[in-house]
XYZ file of C-alpha atoms in Angstrom:
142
model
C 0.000 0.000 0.000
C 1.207 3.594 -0.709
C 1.867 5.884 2.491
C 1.410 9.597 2.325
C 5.288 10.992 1.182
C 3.912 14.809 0.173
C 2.079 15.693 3.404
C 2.845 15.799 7.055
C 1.169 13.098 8.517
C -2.056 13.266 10.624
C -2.566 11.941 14.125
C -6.483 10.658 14.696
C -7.236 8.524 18.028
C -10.486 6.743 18.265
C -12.521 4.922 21.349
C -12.813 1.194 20.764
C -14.031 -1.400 22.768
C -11.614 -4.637 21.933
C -7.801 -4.283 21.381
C -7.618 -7.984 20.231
C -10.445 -6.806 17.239
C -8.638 -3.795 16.752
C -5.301 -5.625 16.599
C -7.202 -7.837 14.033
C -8.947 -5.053 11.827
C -6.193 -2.446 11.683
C -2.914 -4.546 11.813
C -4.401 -8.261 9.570
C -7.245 -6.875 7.609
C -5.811 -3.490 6.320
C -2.432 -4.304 6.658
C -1.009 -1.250 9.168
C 1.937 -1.800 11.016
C 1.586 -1.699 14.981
C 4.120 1.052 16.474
C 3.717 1.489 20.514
C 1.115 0.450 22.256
C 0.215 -0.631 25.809
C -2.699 -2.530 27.920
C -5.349 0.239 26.760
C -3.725 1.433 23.418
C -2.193 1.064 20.032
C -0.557 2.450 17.478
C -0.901 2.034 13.902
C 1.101 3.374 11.034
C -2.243 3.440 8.750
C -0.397 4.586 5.381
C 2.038 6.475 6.626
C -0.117 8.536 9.366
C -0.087 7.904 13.318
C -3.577 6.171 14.028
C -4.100 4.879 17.438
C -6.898 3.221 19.036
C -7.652 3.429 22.819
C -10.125 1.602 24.956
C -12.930 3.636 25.561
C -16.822 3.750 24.482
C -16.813 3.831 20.904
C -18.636 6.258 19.436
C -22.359 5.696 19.848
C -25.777 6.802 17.243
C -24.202 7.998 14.209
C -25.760 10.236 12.320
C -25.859 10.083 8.259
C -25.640 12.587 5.423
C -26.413 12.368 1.316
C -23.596 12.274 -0.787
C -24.005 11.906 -4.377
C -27.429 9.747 -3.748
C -25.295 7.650 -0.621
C -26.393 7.971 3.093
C -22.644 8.689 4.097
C -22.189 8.360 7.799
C -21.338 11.972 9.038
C -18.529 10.818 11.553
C -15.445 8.960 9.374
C -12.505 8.975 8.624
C -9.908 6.724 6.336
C -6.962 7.531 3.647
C -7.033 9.286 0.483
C -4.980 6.473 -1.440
C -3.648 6.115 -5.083
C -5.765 4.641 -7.899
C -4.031 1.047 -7.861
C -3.600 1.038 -3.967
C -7.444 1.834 -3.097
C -8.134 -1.368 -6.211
C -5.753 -3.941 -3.879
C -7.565 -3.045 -0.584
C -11.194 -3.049 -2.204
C -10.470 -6.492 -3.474
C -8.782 -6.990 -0.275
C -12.005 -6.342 1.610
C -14.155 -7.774 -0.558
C -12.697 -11.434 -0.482
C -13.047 -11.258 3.091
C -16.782 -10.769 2.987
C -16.295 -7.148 4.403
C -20.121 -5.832 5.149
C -19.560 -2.586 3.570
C -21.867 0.601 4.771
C -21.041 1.752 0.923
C -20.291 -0.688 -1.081
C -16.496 0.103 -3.562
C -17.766 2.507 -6.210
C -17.008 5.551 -8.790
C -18.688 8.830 -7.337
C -18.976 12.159 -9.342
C -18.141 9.770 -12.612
C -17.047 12.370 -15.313
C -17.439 15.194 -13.089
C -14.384 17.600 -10.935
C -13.411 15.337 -8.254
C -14.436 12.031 -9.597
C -13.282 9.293 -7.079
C -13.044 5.894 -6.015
C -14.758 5.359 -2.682
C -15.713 2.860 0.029
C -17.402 3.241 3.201
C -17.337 -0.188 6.211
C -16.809 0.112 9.906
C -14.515 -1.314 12.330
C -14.967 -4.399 14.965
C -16.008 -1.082 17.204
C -18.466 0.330 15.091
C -16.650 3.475 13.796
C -17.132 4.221 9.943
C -14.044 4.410 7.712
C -14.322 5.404 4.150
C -10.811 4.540 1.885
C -10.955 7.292 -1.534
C -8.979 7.313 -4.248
C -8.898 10.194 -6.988
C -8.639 9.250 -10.562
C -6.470 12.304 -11.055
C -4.971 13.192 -7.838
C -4.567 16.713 -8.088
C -8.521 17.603 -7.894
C -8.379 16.027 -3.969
C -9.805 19.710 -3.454
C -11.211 20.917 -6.496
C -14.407 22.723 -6.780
């Protein structure tokens, strides 16, 4: 998988409720290397940003919004990856059955900001959503 080399990297922690699951999701499914952790926290290197995951009450109701005719859950978060990288972990998930909240698809086909996109959630409930852009440099066109 390609890690961010143009951008300083983020740092996001999120609540879950099962480091073994976490351990699991993150470091097996997704394929992110585990940094520090301890006996209520981990790190992950998830494509070249700090991600860590701390024992907590994940994040309860979530709320959804419409994007481009998909009911996109309004608290996510995930990697913008490159073309061929988001193709590998969409296959990835989808031989392992993943139960996707949006399933892999092409949103805003022929239109500015065209992407690759896929929305599923974590052994905790929180939502991720993986993009890819087609042509990289409209990540913030208008």
């Amino acid at each position: 998988m390609s890690k961010a080399t143009n951008i300083p990297p983020f740092h996001l922690a999120v609540p879950v409720d099962d480091l073994a699951a976490a351990r699991a999701f993150y470091g097996d499914l997704l394929g992110c290397p585990e940094g520090r952790s301890s006996d209520k926290w981990v790190d992950f290197d998830l494509f070249g940003h700090q991600f860590v995951v701390h024992l907590g009450t994940p994040v309860g109701k979530v709320d959804h919004g419409g994007v481009d005719g998909d009911s996109v859950p309004s608290f996510h978060y995930g990697c913008v990856l490159d073309w061929d990288s988001w193709h590998t972990l969409s296959d990835k998930l989808v031989a392992a059955n993943t139960d996707f909240v949006i399933k892999p698809k092409i949103r805003f086909k022929g239109d500015v900001g065209e992407q690759a996109t896929m929305f599923f959630r974590d052994p905790a409930g929180n939502a991720l959503e993986f993009k890819a852009f087609k042509d990289p440099s409209q990540l913030f066109a208008k």
